[in-house]
Amino acid sequence: MGDEPVARSRAAFTREAPGPADARSGWVETSLGPVRVEWRGDTLTRVDLALEPGDAMAAGRPFAPRAIADRLAAAVDGGDSEPGPVDLTLLTPFQQDVLRAVAAIPRGEVRPYGWVAAMAGRPRAARAVGRAVAANPVPLVIPCHRVTRSSGEIGAYSGGGPGIKARILRHEGVDIEALAQLVRRGARFVGDPTAGTFCWPTCHQLGLVPPTRRILLPNWTSALQAGLKPCARCRPLPPDRGAD
């Protein structure tokens, strides 16, 4: 199970960028604000979040060509899609596997570091996953903002801090306040007794479940004791496989 998201997204990361002489940089205006990008050929090598109006013009940098701008627009406003060619060759194989797993997290959902570790084939390496996520050279394109602490708190964000992270998640439809309330109530999972399943709190499958039918679950054991099975879509994991 842990290799499936990585294998599914591996084709998006197979291209090494051309040489340094072909490196270019520019700005892209997105619905979140301006984003600085670097690329070689059609391969993205770096994304830096400015996200404040006027930053691009003040920097005096040229704007990126339409093909690059369209990829950033798709990352910010599009649905779930492959990120296209990005250059991760400066990262370790483990870091690359982590980012491939992160790329599989659906838009509008979040997953804890432990889940990403399990999907990358290293279920006991949640802390190392945090460092790998922080090394992501192309935020937004590879959505490291969708990775949270094991408690459910949204946590830090190397792309600009927790405020920027919350802003991006809200833009994608995540109810940050509802997540915070679940954290305060100690709920790790949300169950649907009618369907007999339980999910990560942001799983889109829960959108079909009336709030009155949902039950809050503090841990994996309580979900099993309630007679529930893990959702096949969002794949919650037991403590030794990424729930913690």
Short mmCIF file of N, CA and C in Angstrom, two decimals, residues 150-152 182-183 185-191 198-201 215-226 228 237 239 243-244:
data_model
loop_
_atom_site.label_atom_id
_atom_site.label_comp_id
_atom_site.label_asym_id
_atom_site.label_seq_id
_atom_site.Cartn_x
_atom_site.Cartn_y
_atom_site.Cartn_z
N SER A 150 1.09 15.46 13.50
CA SER A 150 0.33 14.26 13.82
C SER A 150 -0.93 14.59 14.62
N SER A 151 -0.90 15.70 15.37
CA SER A 151 -2.06 16.10 16.17
C SER A 151 -3.20 16.64 15.31
N GLY A 152 -2.91 16.98 14.08
CA GLY A 152 -3.89 17.62 13.21
C GLY A 152 -3.66 19.11 13.06
N LEU A 182 -11.34 20.22 15.93
CA LEU A 182 -11.12 18.78 16.09
C LEU A 182 -9.88 18.51 16.93
N VAL A 183 -8.83 19.31 16.71
CA VAL A 183 -7.61 19.17 17.51
C VAL A 183 -7.92 19.41 18.98
N ARG A 185 -10.64 19.01 20.50
CA ARG A 185 -11.49 17.93 21.02
C ARG A 185 -10.78 16.59 21.02
N GLY A 186 -9.54 16.56 20.55
CA GLY A 186 -8.76 15.33 20.56
C GLY A 186 -9.19 14.31 19.52
N ALA A 187 -9.82 14.76 18.43
CA ALA A 187 -10.30 13.84 17.40
C ALA A 187 -9.24 13.69 16.31
N ARG A 188 -8.83 12.48 16.07
CA ARG A 188 -7.87 12.20 15.00
C ARG A 188 -8.55 11.76 13.72
N PHE A 189 -9.67 11.03 13.86
CA PHE A 189 -10.40 10.51 12.72
C PHE A 189 -11.88 10.86 12.86
N VAL A 190 -12.60 10.74 11.75
CA VAL A 190 -14.04 10.95 11.74
C VAL A 190 -14.69 9.71 11.15
N GLY A 191 -15.68 9.17 11.86
CA GLY A 191 -16.31 7.93 11.42
C GLY A 191 -17.71 8.13 10.87
N PHE A 198 -14.10 4.90 8.61
CA PHE A 198 -13.60 6.12 9.23
C PHE A 198 -12.52 6.72 8.35
N CYS A 199 -12.34 8.05 8.47
CA CYS A 199 -11.50 8.81 7.53
C CYS A 199 -10.61 9.79 8.27
N TRP A 200 -9.59 10.28 7.54
CA TRP A 200 -8.93 11.51 7.96
C TRP A 200 -9.96 12.64 7.89
N PRO A 201 -9.88 13.63 8.77
CA PRO A 201 -10.95 14.63 8.85
C PRO A 201 -11.25 15.41 7.58
N ILE A 215 -19.14 10.55 13.69
CA ILE A 215 -18.66 10.40 15.07
C ILE A 215 -17.16 10.74 15.09
N LEU A 216 -16.73 11.38 16.17
CA LEU A 216 -15.33 11.76 16.32
C LEU A 216 -14.59 10.66 17.05
N LEU A 217 -13.40 10.36 16.57
CA LEU A 217 -12.63 9.24 17.08
C LEU A 217 -11.25 9.72 17.50
N PRO A 218 -10.83 9.43 18.74
CA PRO A 218 -9.53 9.91 19.20
C PRO A 218 -8.34 9.15 18.65
N ASN A 219 -8.54 7.92 18.20
CA ASN A 219 -7.41 7.13 17.73
C ASN A 219 -7.91 5.93 16.91
N TRP A 220 -6.93 5.21 16.39
CA TRP A 220 -7.21 4.03 15.56
C TRP A 220 -7.97 2.96 16.34
N THR A 221 -7.56 2.72 17.58
CA THR A 221 -8.19 1.68 18.40
C THR A 221 -9.67 1.97 18.61
N SER A 222 -10.01 3.22 18.89
CA SER A 222 -11.41 3.56 19.12
C SER A 222 -12.24 3.36 17.86
N ALA A 223 -11.63 3.58 16.70
CA ALA A 223 -12.34 3.36 15.44
C ALA A 223 -12.65 1.87 15.25
N LEU A 224 -11.67 1.02 15.54
CA LEU A 224 -11.89 -0.42 15.41
C LEU A 224 -12.90 -0.92 16.43
N GLN A 225 -12.85 -0.37 17.64
CA GLN A 225 -13.80 -0.78 18.67
C GLN A 225 -15.22 -0.39 18.30
N ALA A 226 -15.36 0.66 17.48
CA ALA A 226 -16.68 1.07 17.02
C ALA A 226 -17.15 0.25 15.82
N LEU A 228 -15.59 0.03 12.87
CA LEU A 228 -15.38 0.74 11.60
C LEU A 228 -14.11 0.26 10.91
N LEU A 237 -4.16 5.26 8.68
CA LEU A 237 -3.21 4.20 9.02
C LEU A 237 -3.12 4.02 10.52
N PRO A 239 -1.15 3.29 14.25
CA PRO A 239 0.00 4.01 14.80
C PRO A 239 1.35 3.60 14.25
N ALA A 243 -0.26 6.81 11.63
CA ALA A 243 -1.31 7.59 12.25
C ALA A 243 -0.75 8.57 13.26
N ASP A 244 0.42 8.29 13.81
CA ASP A 244 1.02 9.16 14.81
C ASP A 244 2.28 9.81 14.27
#
